[in-house]
Amino acid sequence: MNFPLVNNWTEDSFKELFQQQHMTVVLEDQSSIQADFYFLIDKTFDMKQSMAIGFILSENIFLPYLSIRDNLFVGTSIKEKDKKKRLNDLFTYVSLPASVLNKSEDQLSTFEQIKLQLIQLLLLEKDIIIIDDIFQKLTISQRQELLPLLQKIAKEKQKAILVLTNDIQIAESPYMDKIIKTA
C-alpha cells in the first residue's frame, strides 16, 4: 500500500495537521485513505501523552452488549448525576433527538452513528478528531448539515479536525481551513 502522508512526515507536518480550531482535509485517492488512516492512528499513539485523539469511522463502533447511552460514556469519568445534563446539552448541540437513545444499534442510520461518535468524543474531551472517509455514505443534505457542525465544533470547542477524503467537493468546501493534496 502507498502511504502518501508517511512520505512527507515530519514533526512540523504533524503540528500543521493538528492545529486547534482548524478543519484540515487531506485529499487523496481512495486507495491511500485507509492506509493513511492507519498510519495516523499509529503516529498519534506516539504523541498520546500530549494530545487526546479520537476517531470517527463510517461503521458502527459501539459495544453490542451496552445501551447506546452507556456506550457514549465508556471511558469517561463523568459522575452519574451529571450525565443526563451533559447528554441533553450535547444532543442539542449536534441537533440529534434524544429519542435516538431508545434505538438499538442496528436501527441507527449512518448519520446518527456519526453524530453519536461526535458526542462520545466531546464527552471524552478529545483534542483532535480524525475522520475517516465518511462522506460517501451520507446524502447531500446530511453533508450540508455535518460540515458546518464540524466547523462549529472546531471553533467553539477548540478542536483540531482532520478529514481524510477523496471527494473534491468536500475538500473544497468553505468549511475547510486547509487542504493538503497527496494525490
PDB file of C-alpha atoms in Angstrom:
ATOM      1  CA  MET A   1       0.000   0.000   0.000  1.00  0.00           C
ATOM      2  CA  ASN A   2       1.058   3.541  -0.672  1.00  0.00           C
ATOM      3  CA  PHE A   3       1.444   5.889   2.308  1.00  0.00           C
ATOM      4  CA  PRO A   4       1.447   9.442   0.914  1.00  0.00           C
ATOM      5  CA  LEU A   5       1.487  11.049   4.364  1.00  0.00           C
ATOM      6  CA  VAL A   6       4.384   8.919   5.544  1.00  0.00           C
ATOM      7  CA  ASN A   7       6.496  10.055   2.578  1.00  0.00           C
ATOM      8  CA  ASN A   8       6.288  13.673   3.750  1.00  0.00           C
ATOM      9  CA  TRP A   9       6.100  13.094   7.514  1.00  0.00           C
ATOM     10  CA  THR A  10       7.935  15.387   9.922  1.00  0.00           C
ATOM     11  CA  GLU A  11       7.138  16.611  13.414  1.00  0.00           C
ATOM     12  CA  ASP A  12       6.323  20.015  11.900  1.00  0.00           C
ATOM     13  CA  SER A  13       3.884  18.427   9.444  1.00  0.00           C
ATOM     14  CA  PHE A  14       2.198  16.696  12.388  1.00  0.00           C
ATOM     15  CA  LYS A  15       1.774  20.011  14.210  1.00  0.00           C
ATOM     16  CA  GLU A  16       0.498  21.589  10.998  1.00  0.00           C
ATOM     17  CA  LEU A  17      -2.137  18.860  10.547  1.00  0.00           C
ATOM     18  CA  PHE A  18      -3.446  19.240  14.063  1.00  0.00           C
ATOM     19  CA  GLN A  19      -3.788  22.952  14.681  1.00  0.00           C
ATOM     20  CA  GLN A  20      -6.519  23.636  17.192  1.00  0.00           C
ATOM     21  CA  GLN A  21      -9.645  25.361  15.938  1.00  0.00           C
ATOM     22  CA  HIS A  22      -8.930  24.210  12.374  1.00  0.00           C
ATOM     23  CA  MET A  23     -10.502  21.794   9.957  1.00  0.00           C
ATOM     24  CA  THR A  24      -7.892  20.308   7.679  1.00  0.00           C
ATOM     25  CA  VAL A  25      -8.709  17.988   4.817  1.00  0.00           C
ATOM     26  CA  VAL A  26      -6.297  15.517   3.241  1.00  0.00           C
ATOM     27  CA  LEU A  27      -7.403  14.997  -0.353  1.00  0.00           C
ATOM     28  CA  GLU A  28      -6.067  11.740  -1.716  1.00  0.00           C
ATOM     29  CA  ASP A  29      -7.016   8.813  -3.890  1.00  0.00           C
ATOM     30  CA  GLN A  30      -9.312   6.161  -2.431  1.00  0.00           C
ATOM     31  CA  SER A  31      -6.597   3.519  -2.154  1.00  0.00           C
ATOM     32  CA  SER A  32      -4.494   5.742   0.123  1.00  0.00           C
ATOM     33  CA  ILE A  33      -7.210   6.815   2.572  1.00  0.00           C
ATOM     34  CA  GLN A  34      -7.305   3.624   4.614  1.00  0.00           C
ATOM     35  CA  ALA A  35      -3.519   3.284   4.657  1.00  0.00           C
ATOM     36  CA  ASP A  36      -3.083   6.875   5.811  1.00  0.00           C
ATOM     37  CA  PHE A  37      -5.849   6.481   8.390  1.00  0.00           C
ATOM     38  CA  TYR A  38      -3.987   3.548   9.958  1.00  0.00           C
ATOM     39  CA  PHE A  39      -0.700   5.429   9.663  1.00  0.00           C
ATOM     40  CA  LEU A  40      -2.218   8.354  11.586  1.00  0.00           C
ATOM     41  CA  ILE A  41      -3.526   6.002  14.261  1.00  0.00           C
ATOM     42  CA  ASP A  42      -0.022   4.584  14.712  1.00  0.00           C
ATOM     43  CA  LYS A  43       1.593   8.024  14.656  1.00  0.00           C
ATOM     44  CA  THR A  44      -0.849   9.514  17.158  1.00  0.00           C
ATOM     45  CA  PHE A  45      -0.098   6.771  19.682  1.00  0.00           C
ATOM     46  CA  ASP A  46       3.455   8.147  19.781  1.00  0.00           C
ATOM     47  CA  MET A  47       2.044  11.566  20.672  1.00  0.00           C
ATOM     48  CA  LYS A  48      -0.653  10.285  23.050  1.00  0.00           C
ATOM     49  CA  GLN A  49       0.857  11.846  26.163  1.00  0.00           C
ATOM     50  CA  SER A  50       0.360  15.404  24.944  1.00  0.00           C
ATOM     51  CA  MET A  51      -2.858  15.133  22.932  1.00  0.00           C
ATOM     52  CA  ALA A  52      -6.170  13.330  23.340  1.00  0.00           C
ATOM     53  CA  ILE A  53      -7.074  11.888  19.939  1.00  0.00           C
ATOM     54  CA  GLY A  54     -10.341  10.375  18.767  1.00  0.00           C
ATOM     55  CA  PHE A  55     -11.501   8.806  15.542  1.00  0.00           C
ATOM     56  CA  ILE A  56     -14.781   8.830  13.630  1.00  0.00           C
ATOM     57  CA  LEU A  57     -15.454   5.849  11.413  1.00  0.00           C
ATOM     58  CA  SER A  58     -18.258   5.132   8.969  1.00  0.00           C
ATOM     59  CA  GLU A  59     -19.160   1.853  10.638  1.00  0.00           C
ATOM     60  CA  ASN A  60     -20.763   1.243  13.999  1.00  0.00           C
ATOM     61  CA  ILE A  61     -18.196   1.153  16.786  1.00  0.00           C
ATOM     62  CA  PHE A  62     -20.494   0.640  19.754  1.00  0.00           C
ATOM     63  CA  LEU A  63     -20.296  -2.351  22.043  1.00  0.00           C
ATOM     64  CA  PRO A  64     -23.365  -4.504  21.302  1.00  0.00           C
ATOM     65  CA  TYR A  65     -23.944  -5.563  24.912  1.00  0.00           C
ATOM     66  CA  LEU A  66     -24.272  -1.945  26.156  1.00  0.00           C
ATOM     67  CA  SER A  67     -27.072   0.527  25.556  1.00  0.00           C
ATOM     68  CA  ILE A  68     -26.302   3.463  23.279  1.00  0.00           C
ATOM     69  CA  ARG A  69     -26.309   5.742  26.333  1.00  0.00           C
ATOM     70  CA  ASP A  70     -23.825   3.527  28.174  1.00  0.00           C
ATOM     71  CA  ASN A  71     -21.647   3.323  25.060  1.00  0.00           C
ATOM     72  CA  LEU A  72     -21.400   7.117  24.957  1.00  0.00           C
ATOM     73  CA  PHE A  73     -19.914   7.185  28.445  1.00  0.00           C
ATOM     74  CA  VAL A  74     -17.367   4.374  28.001  1.00  0.00           C
ATOM     75  CA  GLY A  75     -14.005   5.784  29.050  1.00  0.00           C
ATOM     76  CA  THR A  76     -15.369   8.926  30.692  1.00  0.00           C
ATOM     77  CA  SER A  77     -15.167   9.851  34.342  1.00  0.00           C
ATOM     78  CA  ILE A  78     -18.393  11.844  34.335  1.00  0.00           C
ATOM     79  CA  LYS A  79     -20.405  11.374  37.513  1.00  0.00           C
ATOM     80  CA  GLU A  80     -23.801   9.702  37.170  1.00  0.00           C
ATOM     81  CA  LYS A  81     -25.648  12.785  38.442  1.00  0.00           C
ATOM     82  CA  ASP A  82     -24.104  14.923  35.646  1.00  0.00           C
ATOM     83  CA  LYS A  83     -24.614  12.509  32.747  1.00  0.00           C
ATOM     84  CA  LYS A  84     -28.195  13.442  31.850  1.00  0.00           C
ATOM     85  CA  LYS A  85     -27.496  17.172  31.570  1.00  0.00           C
ATOM     86  CA  ARG A  86     -24.264  16.629  29.599  1.00  0.00           C
ATOM     87  CA  LEU A  87     -26.081  14.329  27.173  1.00  0.00           C
ATOM     88  CA  ASN A  88     -29.018  16.699  26.731  1.00  0.00           C
ATOM     89  CA  ASP A  89     -26.657  19.609  26.067  1.00  0.00           C
ATOM     90  CA  LEU A  90     -24.639  17.655  23.510  1.00  0.00           C
ATOM     91  CA  PHE A  91     -27.689  16.202  21.765  1.00  0.00           C
ATOM     92  CA  THR A  92     -28.976  19.742  21.338  1.00  0.00           C
ATOM     93  CA  TYR A  93     -25.519  20.934  20.219  1.00  0.00           C
ATOM     94  CA  VAL A  94     -25.296  18.362  17.401  1.00  0.00           C
ATOM     95  CA  SER A  95     -29.045  18.537  16.552  1.00  0.00           C
ATOM     96  CA  LEU A  96     -29.786  14.934  17.373  1.00  0.00           C
ATOM     97  CA  PRO A  97     -33.073  13.963  19.014  1.00  0.00           C
ATOM     98  CA  ALA A  98     -32.684  12.207  22.365  1.00  0.00           C
ATOM     99  CA  SER A  99     -35.086   9.537  21.092  1.00  0.00           C
ATOM    100  CA  VAL A 100     -32.035   8.003  19.346  1.00  0.00           C
ATOM    101  CA  LEU A 101     -31.127   6.601  22.759  1.00  0.00           C
ATOM    102  CA  ASN A 102     -34.181   4.347  22.543  1.00  0.00           C
ATOM    103  CA  LYS A 103     -32.991   2.691  19.342  1.00  0.00           C
ATOM    104  CA  SER A 104     -30.912  -0.427  19.101  1.00  0.00           C
ATOM    105  CA  GLU A 105     -27.550  -0.100  17.398  1.00  0.00           C
ATOM    106  CA  ASP A 106     -28.784  -1.847  14.228  1.00  0.00           C
ATOM    107  CA  GLN A 107     -31.603   0.712  13.922  1.00  0.00           C
ATOM    108  CA  LEU A 108     -29.199   3.656  13.777  1.00  0.00           C
ATOM    109  CA  SER A 109     -28.595   5.362  10.458  1.00  0.00           C
ATOM    110  CA  THR A 110     -25.019   6.090   9.413  1.00  0.00           C
ATOM    111  CA  PHE A 111     -25.640   9.784  10.083  1.00  0.00           C
ATOM    112  CA  GLU A 112     -26.919   9.072  13.598  1.00  0.00           C
ATOM    113  CA  GLN A 113     -23.871   6.868  14.249  1.00  0.00           C
ATOM    114  CA  ILE A 114     -21.540   9.658  13.156  1.00  0.00           C
ATOM    115  CA  LYS A 115     -23.278  12.212  15.382  1.00  0.00           C
ATOM    116  CA  LEU A 116     -23.199   9.779  18.305  1.00  0.00           C
ATOM    117  CA  GLN A 117     -19.473   9.281  17.768  1.00  0.00           C
ATOM    118  CA  LEU A 118     -19.047  13.072  17.824  1.00  0.00           C
ATOM    119  CA  ILE A 119     -20.960  13.240  21.109  1.00  0.00           C
ATOM    120  CA  GLN A 120     -18.788  10.477  22.547  1.00  0.00           C
ATOM    121  CA  LEU A 121     -15.570  12.265  21.540  1.00  0.00           C
ATOM    122  CA  LEU A 122     -16.853  15.503  23.075  1.00  0.00           C
ATOM    123  CA  LEU A 123     -17.713  13.652  26.294  1.00  0.00           C
ATOM    124  CA  LEU A 124     -14.200  12.198  26.289  1.00  0.00           C
ATOM    125  CA  GLU A 125     -12.816  15.710  25.673  1.00  0.00           C
ATOM    126  CA  LYS A 126     -10.636  14.717  22.737  1.00  0.00           C
ATOM    127  CA  ASP A 127      -8.382  17.491  21.411  1.00  0.00           C
ATOM    128  CA  ILE A 128      -8.042  16.030  17.936  1.00  0.00           C
ATOM    129  CA  ILE A 129     -10.692  14.314  15.838  1.00  0.00           C
ATOM    130  CA  ILE A 130      -9.570  12.305  12.818  1.00  0.00           C
ATOM    131  CA  ILE A 131     -12.393  11.480  10.424  1.00  0.00           C
ATOM    132  CA  ASP A 132     -12.246   8.570   8.017  1.00  0.00           C
ATOM    133  CA  ASP A 133     -13.885   8.985   4.596  1.00  0.00           C
ATOM    134  CA  ILE A 134     -17.439   9.029   5.995  1.00  0.00           C
ATOM    135  CA  PHE A 135     -18.993  11.389   3.470  1.00  0.00           C
ATOM    136  CA  GLN A 136     -19.572   8.853   0.707  1.00  0.00           C
ATOM    137  CA  LYS A 137     -22.233   7.166   2.864  1.00  0.00           C
ATOM    138  CA  LEU A 138     -24.125  10.417   3.523  1.00  0.00           C
ATOM    139  CA  THR A 139     -26.735  12.236   1.474  1.00  0.00           C
ATOM    140  CA  ILE A 140     -26.083  15.738   0.199  1.00  0.00           C
ATOM    141  CA  SER A 141     -28.314  17.258   2.873  1.00  0.00           C
ATOM    142  CA  GLN A 142     -26.511  15.263   5.592  1.00  0.00           C
ATOM    143  CA  ARG A 143     -23.174  16.516   4.263  1.00  0.00           C
ATOM    144  CA  GLN A 144     -24.537  20.056   4.265  1.00  0.00           C
ATOM    145  CA  GLU A 145     -25.503  19.619   7.909  1.00  0.00           C
ATOM    146  CA  LEU A 146     -22.337  17.840   9.038  1.00  0.00           C
ATOM    147  CA  LEU A 147     -19.703  20.165   7.574  1.00  0.00           C
ATOM    148  CA  PRO A 148     -20.877  23.319   9.393  1.00  0.00           C
ATOM    149  CA  LEU A 149     -21.305  21.249  12.562  1.00  0.00           C
ATOM    150  CA  LEU A 150     -17.701  20.055  12.328  1.00  0.00           C
ATOM    151  CA  GLN A 151     -16.517  23.618  11.768  1.00  0.00           C
ATOM    152  CA  LYS A 152     -18.587  24.773  14.755  1.00  0.00           C
ATOM    153  CA  ILE A 153     -17.008  22.058  16.930  1.00  0.00           C
ATOM    154  CA  ALA A 154     -13.522  23.027  15.754  1.00  0.00           C
ATOM    155  CA  LYS A 155     -14.031  26.710  16.540  1.00  0.00           C
ATOM    156  CA  GLU A 156     -16.249  26.651  19.647  1.00  0.00           C
ATOM    157  CA  LYS A 157     -14.820  23.555  21.335  1.00  0.00           C
ATOM    158  CA  GLN A 158     -11.253  24.334  20.199  1.00  0.00           C
ATOM    159  CA  LYS A 159     -10.668  21.025  18.442  1.00  0.00           C
ATOM    160  CA  ALA A 160      -8.372  20.116  15.596  1.00  0.00           C
ATOM    161  CA  ILE A 161     -10.333  18.160  12.993  1.00  0.00           C
ATOM    162  CA  LEU A 162      -8.630  16.211  10.224  1.00  0.00           C
ATOM    163  CA  VAL A 163     -10.753  14.791   7.408  1.00  0.00           C
ATOM    164  CA  LEU A 164      -9.402  12.130   5.045  1.00  0.00           C
ATOM    165  CA  THR A 165     -11.326  12.020   1.763  1.00  0.00           C
ATOM    166  CA  ASN A 166     -11.088  11.600  -1.985  1.00  0.00           C
ATOM    167  CA  ASP A 167     -14.112  13.857  -2.548  1.00  0.00           C
ATOM    168  CA  ILE A 168     -13.026  17.143  -4.131  1.00  0.00           C
ATOM    169  CA  GLN A 169     -16.326  18.816  -3.187  1.00  0.00           C
ATOM    170  CA  ILE A 170     -15.723  18.085   0.491  1.00  0.00           C
ATOM    171  CA  ALA A 171     -12.110  19.227   0.239  1.00  0.00           C
ATOM    172  CA  GLU A 172     -13.029  22.493  -1.460  1.00  0.00           C
ATOM    173  CA  SER A 173     -15.982  23.265   0.799  1.00  0.00           C
ATOM    174  CA  PRO A 174     -15.811  26.667   2.506  1.00  0.00           C
ATOM    175  CA  TYR A 175     -15.792  24.903   5.888  1.00  0.00           C
ATOM    176  CA  MET A 176     -12.251  23.615   5.460  1.00  0.00           C
ATOM    177  CA  ASP A 177      -9.441  25.806   6.722  1.00  0.00           C
ATOM    178  CA  LYS A 178      -6.691  23.953   4.897  1.00  0.00           C
ATOM    179  CA  ILE A 179      -6.367  21.407   2.076  1.00  0.00           C
ATOM    180  CA  ILE A 180      -3.443  19.013   1.799  1.00  0.00           C
ATOM    181  CA  LYS A 181      -3.314  17.179  -1.528  1.00  0.00           C
ATOM    182  CA  THR A 182      -1.340  13.950  -1.583  1.00  0.00           C
ATOM    183  CA  ALA A 183      -2.684  12.500  -4.836  1.00  0.00           C
TER     184      ALA A 183
END
